[in-house]
CSV table of C-alpha atoms in Angstrom, one decimal:
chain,number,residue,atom,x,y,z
A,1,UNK,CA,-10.5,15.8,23.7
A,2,UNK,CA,-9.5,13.3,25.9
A,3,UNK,CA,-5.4,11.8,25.5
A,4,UNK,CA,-6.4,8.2,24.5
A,5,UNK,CA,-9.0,9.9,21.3
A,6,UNK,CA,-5.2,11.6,21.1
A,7,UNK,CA,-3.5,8.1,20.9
A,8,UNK,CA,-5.9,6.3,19.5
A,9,UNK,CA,-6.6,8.7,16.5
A,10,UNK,CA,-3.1,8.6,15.8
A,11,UNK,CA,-2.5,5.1,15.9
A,12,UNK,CA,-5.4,4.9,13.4
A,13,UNK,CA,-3.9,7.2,11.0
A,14,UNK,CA,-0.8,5.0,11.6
A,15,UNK,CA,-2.8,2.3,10.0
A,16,UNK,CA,-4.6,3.7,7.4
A,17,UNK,CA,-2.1,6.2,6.2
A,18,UNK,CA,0.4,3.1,5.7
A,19,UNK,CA,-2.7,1.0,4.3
A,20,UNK,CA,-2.9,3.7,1.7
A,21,UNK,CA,0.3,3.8,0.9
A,22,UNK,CA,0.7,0.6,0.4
A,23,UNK,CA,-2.5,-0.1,-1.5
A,24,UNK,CA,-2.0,2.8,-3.9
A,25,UNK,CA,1.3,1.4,-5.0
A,26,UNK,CA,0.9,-2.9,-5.0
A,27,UNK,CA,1.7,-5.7,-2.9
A,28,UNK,CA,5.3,-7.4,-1.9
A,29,UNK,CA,8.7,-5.1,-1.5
A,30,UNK,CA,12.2,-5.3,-3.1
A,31,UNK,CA,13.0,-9.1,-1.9
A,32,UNK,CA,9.7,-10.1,-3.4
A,33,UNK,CA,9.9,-8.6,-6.3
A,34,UNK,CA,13.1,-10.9,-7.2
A,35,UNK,CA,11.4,-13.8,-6.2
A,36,UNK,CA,8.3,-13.6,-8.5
A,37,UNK,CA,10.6,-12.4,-11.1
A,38,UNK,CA,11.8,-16.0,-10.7
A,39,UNK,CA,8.8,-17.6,-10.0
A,40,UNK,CA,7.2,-16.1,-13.1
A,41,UNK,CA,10.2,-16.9,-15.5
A,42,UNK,CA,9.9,-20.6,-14.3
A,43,UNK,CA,6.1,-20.4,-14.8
A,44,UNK,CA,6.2,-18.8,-18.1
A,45,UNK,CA,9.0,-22.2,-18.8
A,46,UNK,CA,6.3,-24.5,-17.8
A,47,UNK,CA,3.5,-22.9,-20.0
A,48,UNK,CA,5.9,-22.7,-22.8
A,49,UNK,CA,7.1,-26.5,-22.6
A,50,UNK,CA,3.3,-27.5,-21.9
A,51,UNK,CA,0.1,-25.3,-21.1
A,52,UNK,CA,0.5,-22.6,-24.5
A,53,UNK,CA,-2.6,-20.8,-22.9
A,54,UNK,CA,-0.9,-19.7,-19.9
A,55,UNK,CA,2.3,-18.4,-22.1
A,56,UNK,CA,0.3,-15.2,-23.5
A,57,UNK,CA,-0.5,-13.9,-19.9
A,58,UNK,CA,2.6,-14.8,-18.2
A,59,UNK,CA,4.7,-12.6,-20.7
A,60,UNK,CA,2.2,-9.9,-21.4
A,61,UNK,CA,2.4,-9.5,-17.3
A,62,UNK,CA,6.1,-9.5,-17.1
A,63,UNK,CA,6.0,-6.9,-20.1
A,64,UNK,CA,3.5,-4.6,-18.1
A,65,UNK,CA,5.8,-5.1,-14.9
A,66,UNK,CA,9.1,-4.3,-16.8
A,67,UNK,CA,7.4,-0.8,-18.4
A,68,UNK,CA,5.1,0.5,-15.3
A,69,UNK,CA,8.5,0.2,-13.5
A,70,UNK,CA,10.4,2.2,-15.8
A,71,UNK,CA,7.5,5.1,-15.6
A,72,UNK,CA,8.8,5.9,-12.7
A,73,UNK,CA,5.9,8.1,-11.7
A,74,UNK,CA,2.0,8.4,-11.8
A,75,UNK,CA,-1.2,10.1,-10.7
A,76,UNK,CA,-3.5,7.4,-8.3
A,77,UNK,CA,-7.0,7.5,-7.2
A,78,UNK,CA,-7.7,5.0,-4.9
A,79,UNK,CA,-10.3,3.4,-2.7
A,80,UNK,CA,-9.3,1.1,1.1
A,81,UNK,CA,-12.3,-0.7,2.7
A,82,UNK,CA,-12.4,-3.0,5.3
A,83,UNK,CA,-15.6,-4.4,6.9
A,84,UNK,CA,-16.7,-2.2,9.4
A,85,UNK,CA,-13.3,-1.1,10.2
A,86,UNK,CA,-13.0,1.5,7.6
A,87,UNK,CA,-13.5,2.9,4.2
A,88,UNK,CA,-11.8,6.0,3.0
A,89,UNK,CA,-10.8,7.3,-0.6
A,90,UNK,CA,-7.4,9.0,-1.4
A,91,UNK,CA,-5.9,10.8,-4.8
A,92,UNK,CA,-2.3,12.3,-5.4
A,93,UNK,CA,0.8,11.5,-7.3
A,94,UNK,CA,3.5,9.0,-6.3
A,95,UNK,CA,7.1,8.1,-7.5
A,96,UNK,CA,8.5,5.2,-6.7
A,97,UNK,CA,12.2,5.9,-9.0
A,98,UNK,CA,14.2,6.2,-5.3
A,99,UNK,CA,11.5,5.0,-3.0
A,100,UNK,CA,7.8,5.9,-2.5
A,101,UNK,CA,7.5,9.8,-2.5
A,102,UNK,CA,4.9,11.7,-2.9
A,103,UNK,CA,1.4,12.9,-1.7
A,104,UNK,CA,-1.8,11.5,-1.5
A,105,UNK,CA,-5.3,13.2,0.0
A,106,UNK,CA,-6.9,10.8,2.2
A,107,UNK,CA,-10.7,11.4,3.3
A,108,UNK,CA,-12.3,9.2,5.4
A,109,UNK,CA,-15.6,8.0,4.7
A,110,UNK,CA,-17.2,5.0,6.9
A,111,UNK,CA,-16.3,2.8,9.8
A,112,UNK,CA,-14.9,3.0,13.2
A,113,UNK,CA,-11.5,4.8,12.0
A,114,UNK,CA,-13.9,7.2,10.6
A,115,UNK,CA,-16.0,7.8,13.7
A,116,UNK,CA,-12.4,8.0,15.6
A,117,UNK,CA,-11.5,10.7,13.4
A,118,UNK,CA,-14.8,12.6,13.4
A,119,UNK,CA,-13.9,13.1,17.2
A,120,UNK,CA,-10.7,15.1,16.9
A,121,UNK,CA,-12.5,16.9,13.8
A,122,UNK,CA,-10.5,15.1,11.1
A,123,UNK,CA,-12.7,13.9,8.3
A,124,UNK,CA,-8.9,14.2,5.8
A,125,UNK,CA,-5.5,13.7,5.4
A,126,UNK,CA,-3.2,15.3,3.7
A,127,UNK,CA,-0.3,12.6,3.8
A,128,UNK,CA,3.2,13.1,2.7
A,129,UNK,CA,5.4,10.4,1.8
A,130,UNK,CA,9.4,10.1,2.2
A,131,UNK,CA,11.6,7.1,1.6
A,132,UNK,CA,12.4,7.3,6.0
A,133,UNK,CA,8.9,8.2,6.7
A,134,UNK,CA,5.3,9.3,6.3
A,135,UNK,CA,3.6,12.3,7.8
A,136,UNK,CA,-0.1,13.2,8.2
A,137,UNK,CA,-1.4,16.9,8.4
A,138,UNK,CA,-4.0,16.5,11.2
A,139,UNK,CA,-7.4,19.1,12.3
A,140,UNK,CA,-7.0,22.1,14.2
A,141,UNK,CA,-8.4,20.6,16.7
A,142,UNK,CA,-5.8,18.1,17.1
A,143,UNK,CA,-3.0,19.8,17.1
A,144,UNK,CA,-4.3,21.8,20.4
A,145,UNK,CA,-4.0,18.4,22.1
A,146,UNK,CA,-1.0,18.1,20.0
A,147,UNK,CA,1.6,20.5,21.7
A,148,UNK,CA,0.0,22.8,18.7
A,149,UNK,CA,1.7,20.6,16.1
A,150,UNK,CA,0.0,19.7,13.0
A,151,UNK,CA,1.9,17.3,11.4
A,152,UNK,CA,2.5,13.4,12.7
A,153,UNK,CA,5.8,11.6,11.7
A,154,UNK,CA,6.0,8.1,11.5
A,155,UNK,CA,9.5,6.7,11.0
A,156,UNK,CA,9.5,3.2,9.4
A,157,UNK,CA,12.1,2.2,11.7
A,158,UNK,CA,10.2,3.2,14.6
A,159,UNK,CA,6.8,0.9,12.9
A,160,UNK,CA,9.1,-2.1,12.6
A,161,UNK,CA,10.1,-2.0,15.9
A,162,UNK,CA,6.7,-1.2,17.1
A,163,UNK,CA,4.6,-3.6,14.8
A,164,UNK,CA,6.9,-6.5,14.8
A,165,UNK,CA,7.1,-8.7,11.8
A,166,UNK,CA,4.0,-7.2,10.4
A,167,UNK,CA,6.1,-4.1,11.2
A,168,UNK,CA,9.1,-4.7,9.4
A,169,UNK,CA,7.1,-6.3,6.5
A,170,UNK,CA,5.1,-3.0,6.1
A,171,UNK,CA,8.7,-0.9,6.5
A,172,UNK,CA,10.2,-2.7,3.4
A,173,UNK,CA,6.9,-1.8,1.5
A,174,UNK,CA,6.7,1.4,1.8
A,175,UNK,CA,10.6,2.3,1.1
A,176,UNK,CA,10.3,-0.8,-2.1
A,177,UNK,CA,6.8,-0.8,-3.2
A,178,UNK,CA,6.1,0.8,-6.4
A,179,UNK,CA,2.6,0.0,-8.9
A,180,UNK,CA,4.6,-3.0,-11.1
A,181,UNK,CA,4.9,-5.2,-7.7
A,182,UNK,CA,1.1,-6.0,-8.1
A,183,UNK,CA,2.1,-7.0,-11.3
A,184,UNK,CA,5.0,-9.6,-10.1
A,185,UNK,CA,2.4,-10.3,-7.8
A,186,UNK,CA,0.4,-11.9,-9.7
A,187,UNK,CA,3.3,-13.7,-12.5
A,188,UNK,CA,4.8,-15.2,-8.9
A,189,UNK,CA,1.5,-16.9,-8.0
A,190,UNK,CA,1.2,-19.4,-11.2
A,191,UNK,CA,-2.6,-18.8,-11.4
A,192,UNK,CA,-3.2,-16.1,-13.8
A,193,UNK,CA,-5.7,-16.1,-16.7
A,194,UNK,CA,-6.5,-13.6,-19.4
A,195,UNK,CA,-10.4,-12.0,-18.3
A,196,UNK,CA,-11.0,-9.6,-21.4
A,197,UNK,CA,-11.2,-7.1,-22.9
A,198,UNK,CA,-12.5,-3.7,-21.2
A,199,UNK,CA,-11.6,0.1,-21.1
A,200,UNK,CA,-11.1,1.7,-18.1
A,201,UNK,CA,-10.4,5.5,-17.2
A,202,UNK,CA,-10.9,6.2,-21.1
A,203,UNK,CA,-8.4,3.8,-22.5
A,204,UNK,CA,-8.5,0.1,-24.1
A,205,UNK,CA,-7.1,-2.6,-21.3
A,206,UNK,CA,-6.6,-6.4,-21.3
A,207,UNK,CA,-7.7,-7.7,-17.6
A,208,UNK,CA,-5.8,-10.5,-15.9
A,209,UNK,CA,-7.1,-12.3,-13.3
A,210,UNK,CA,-5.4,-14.6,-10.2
A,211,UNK,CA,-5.6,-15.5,-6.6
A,212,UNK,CA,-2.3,-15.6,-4.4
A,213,UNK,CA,-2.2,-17.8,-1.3
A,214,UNK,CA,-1.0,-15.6,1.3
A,215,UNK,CA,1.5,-18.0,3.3
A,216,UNK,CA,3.4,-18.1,0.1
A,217,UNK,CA,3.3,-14.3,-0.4
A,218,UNK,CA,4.7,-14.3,2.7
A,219,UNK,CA,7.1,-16.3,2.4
A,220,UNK,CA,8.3,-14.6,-0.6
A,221,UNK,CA,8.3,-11.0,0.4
A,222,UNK,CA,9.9,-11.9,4.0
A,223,UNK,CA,13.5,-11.8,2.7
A,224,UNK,CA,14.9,-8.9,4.3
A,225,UNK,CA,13.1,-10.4,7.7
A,226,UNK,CA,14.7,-12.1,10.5
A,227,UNK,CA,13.6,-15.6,11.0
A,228,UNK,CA,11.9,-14.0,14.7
A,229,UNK,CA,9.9,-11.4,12.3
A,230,UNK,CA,9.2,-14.1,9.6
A,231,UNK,CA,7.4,-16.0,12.0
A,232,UNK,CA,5.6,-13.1,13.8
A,233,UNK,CA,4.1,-11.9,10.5
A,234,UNK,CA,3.0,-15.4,9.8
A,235,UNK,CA,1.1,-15.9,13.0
A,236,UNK,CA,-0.3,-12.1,12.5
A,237,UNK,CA,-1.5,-13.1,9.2
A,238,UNK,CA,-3.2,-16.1,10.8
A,239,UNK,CA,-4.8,-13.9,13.3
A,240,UNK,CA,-6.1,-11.6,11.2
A,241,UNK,CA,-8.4,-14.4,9.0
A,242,UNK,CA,-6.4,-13.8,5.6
A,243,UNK,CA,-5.8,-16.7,3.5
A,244,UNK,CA,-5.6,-15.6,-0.3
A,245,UNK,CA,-5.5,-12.5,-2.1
A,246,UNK,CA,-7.7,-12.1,-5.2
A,247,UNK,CA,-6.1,-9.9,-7.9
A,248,UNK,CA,-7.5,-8.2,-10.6
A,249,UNK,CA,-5.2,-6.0,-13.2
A,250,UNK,CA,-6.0,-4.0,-16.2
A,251,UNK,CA,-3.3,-3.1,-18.4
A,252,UNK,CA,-3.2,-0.9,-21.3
A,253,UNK,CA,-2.1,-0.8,-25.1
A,254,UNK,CA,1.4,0.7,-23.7
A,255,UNK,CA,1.5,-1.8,-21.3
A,256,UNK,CA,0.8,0.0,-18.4
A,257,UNK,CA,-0.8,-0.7,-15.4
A,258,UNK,CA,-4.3,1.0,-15.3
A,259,UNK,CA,-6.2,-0.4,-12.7
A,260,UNK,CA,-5.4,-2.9,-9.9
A,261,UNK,CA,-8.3,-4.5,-7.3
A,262,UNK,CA,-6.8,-6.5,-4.9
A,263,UNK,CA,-9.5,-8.1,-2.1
A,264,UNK,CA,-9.5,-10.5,0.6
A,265,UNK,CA,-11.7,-12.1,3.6
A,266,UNK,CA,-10.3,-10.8,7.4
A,267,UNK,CA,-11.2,-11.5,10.4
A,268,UNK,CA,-12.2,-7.7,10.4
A,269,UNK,CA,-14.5,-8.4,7.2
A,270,UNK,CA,-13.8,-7.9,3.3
A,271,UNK,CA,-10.9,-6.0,2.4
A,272,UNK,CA,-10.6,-4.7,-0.6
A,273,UNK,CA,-8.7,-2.2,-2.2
A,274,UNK,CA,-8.4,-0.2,-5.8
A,275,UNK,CA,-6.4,2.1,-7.1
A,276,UNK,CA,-6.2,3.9,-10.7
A,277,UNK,CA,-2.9,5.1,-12.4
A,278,UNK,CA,-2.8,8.0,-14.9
A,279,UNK,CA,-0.2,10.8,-16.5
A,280,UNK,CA,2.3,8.6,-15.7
A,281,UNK,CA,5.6,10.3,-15.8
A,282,UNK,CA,4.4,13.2,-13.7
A,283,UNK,CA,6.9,15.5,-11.9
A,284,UNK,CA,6.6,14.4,-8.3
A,285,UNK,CA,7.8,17.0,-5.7
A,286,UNK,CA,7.6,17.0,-1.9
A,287,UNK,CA,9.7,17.5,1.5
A,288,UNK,CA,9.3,17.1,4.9
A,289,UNK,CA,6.6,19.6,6.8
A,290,UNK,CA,8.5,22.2,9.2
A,291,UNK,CA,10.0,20.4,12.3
A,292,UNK,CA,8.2,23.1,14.3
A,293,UNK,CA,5.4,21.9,12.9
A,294,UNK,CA,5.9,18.1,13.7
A,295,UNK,CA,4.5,15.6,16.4
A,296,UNK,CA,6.7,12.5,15.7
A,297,UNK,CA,4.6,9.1,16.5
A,298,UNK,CA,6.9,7.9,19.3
A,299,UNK,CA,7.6,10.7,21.4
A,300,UNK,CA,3.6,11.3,21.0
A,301,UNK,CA,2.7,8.1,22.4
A,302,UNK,CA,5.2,8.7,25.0
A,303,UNK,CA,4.1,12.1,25.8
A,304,UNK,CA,0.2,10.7,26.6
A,305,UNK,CA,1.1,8.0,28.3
A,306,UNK,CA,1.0,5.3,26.1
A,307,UNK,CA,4.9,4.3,26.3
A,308,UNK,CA,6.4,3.5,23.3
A,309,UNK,CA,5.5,0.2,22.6
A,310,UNK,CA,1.7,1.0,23.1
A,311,UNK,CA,-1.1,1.1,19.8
């Protein structure tokens, strides 16, 4: 195996890992969340002094947000595509009560990641999730190109600094995110209507519909960013083709989110992603892997010649 399969397989799990992460919980981090909090009080003000229809949503979404966030834990199965790129499946538990812990199995199952993986005899992940960092339980095969180390950390201070605004964005997801920010997602984008009636994993669901605009989203959740980062992730989103976020959510009788598909057009193809919630309340335990054990991102980039700023 040569080093750049080595840093290139990394940098993929880098990607994808944090991709499922981020999918498997919702969309937006701590700063966004109070800003569609806002955005949806002042829409549900509008429906109630003028469009009734849009009243019934509005509050049965801020209901569903208030109650999946006090659940404080859940089972996901998920799905991540993206055009050619990649497609891989994941399922685990998650809490999200002290930010995003848990584990999630991750098996990759089309696309160029996938083919990138096949080469270092990875075809899963085991991925373990911290409120400083991630890590990824890598092949056999790896690890021998690894320094023997199975395990890959990735900080997410060292992704903010590596990624830039996109960077920091994704570092304040994954210590904020938790299920209900899907839901604030959609109350903050004023276009929500009531799709039906369905049941989904076994249970009785109402599904919402709505579209977000992506410059807004990003203008929303880009709080905690520096005006340098703000305008990084703006011009990364640009890049990258996206222009609005379709979002779909079933929630149940308790009010709990049961389903959410999120999709979009990329300049990588459609991405679309779903995840399922059950047993919420689940007891969540996990810890770091053994440091022996542990290639950290950075010093692994560094150690095959990448340097650290290098993807």
């Amino acid at each position: 195996m040569k080093s750049t399969t080595v840093r290139r397989t990394a940098s993929a799990i880098a990607v994808t890992a944090a991709l499922a992460g981020a999918a498997a919980c919702g969309s937006g981090g701590s700063s966004g969340a109070a800003a569609a909090d806002r955005d949806g009080k002042a829409a549900g003000e509008t429906a109630r002094s003028g469009t009734a229809t849009l009243a019934g949503p509005l509050t049965a979404l801020r209901t569903a947000a208030d109650s999946t966030g006090r659940a404080d834990s859940a089972r996901v199965d998920m799905t991540v595509s993206m055009g050619t790129l990649m497609s891989m499946k994941g399922h685990g538990a998650l809490s999200w009560g002290h930010g995003l812990s848990g584990t999630l199995s991750l098996t990759y199952t089309g696309g160029t990641v996938a083919d990138t993986m096949r080469a270092t005899g990875t075809t899963s992940v085991q991925a373990r999730y911290l409120p400083d960092a991630y890590y990824a339980r890598m092949s056999e095969a790896f690890a021998a190109q690894a320094g023997g180390k199975h395990w890959i950390r990735y900080g997410y201070d060292d992704m903010a600094r590596l990624g830039g605004g996109s960077g920091a964005y994704l570092k304040d997801q994954m210590q904020n995110n938790t299920p209900n920010q899907a839901v604030k997602l959609l109350l903050a984008s004023g276009d929500v209507k009531r799709a039906g009636e369905e049941r989904i994993a076994g249970v009785h669901t109402t599904h919402y519909h709505g579209t977000v605009k992506v410059a807004d989203l990003a203008a929303r959740t880009g709080h905690s960013l520096t005006a340098a980062q703000l305008a990084d992730m703006k011009r990364q989103l640009t890049d990258s083709g996206i222009t609005t976020d379709t979002v779909d959510l079933w929630i149940d009788d308790r009010n709990l989110l049961v389903r959410k598909v999120e999709s979009a057009d990329t300049a990588k193809g459609a991405l679309t992603t779903t995840a399922t919630y059950g047993d919420y309340g689940v007891k969540v335990a996990v810890g770091a892997p053994p440091r022996g054990d542990t290639a950290d991102f950075k010093e692994l980039l560094a150690a095959q010649g990448a340097g650290a700023g290098a993807s």
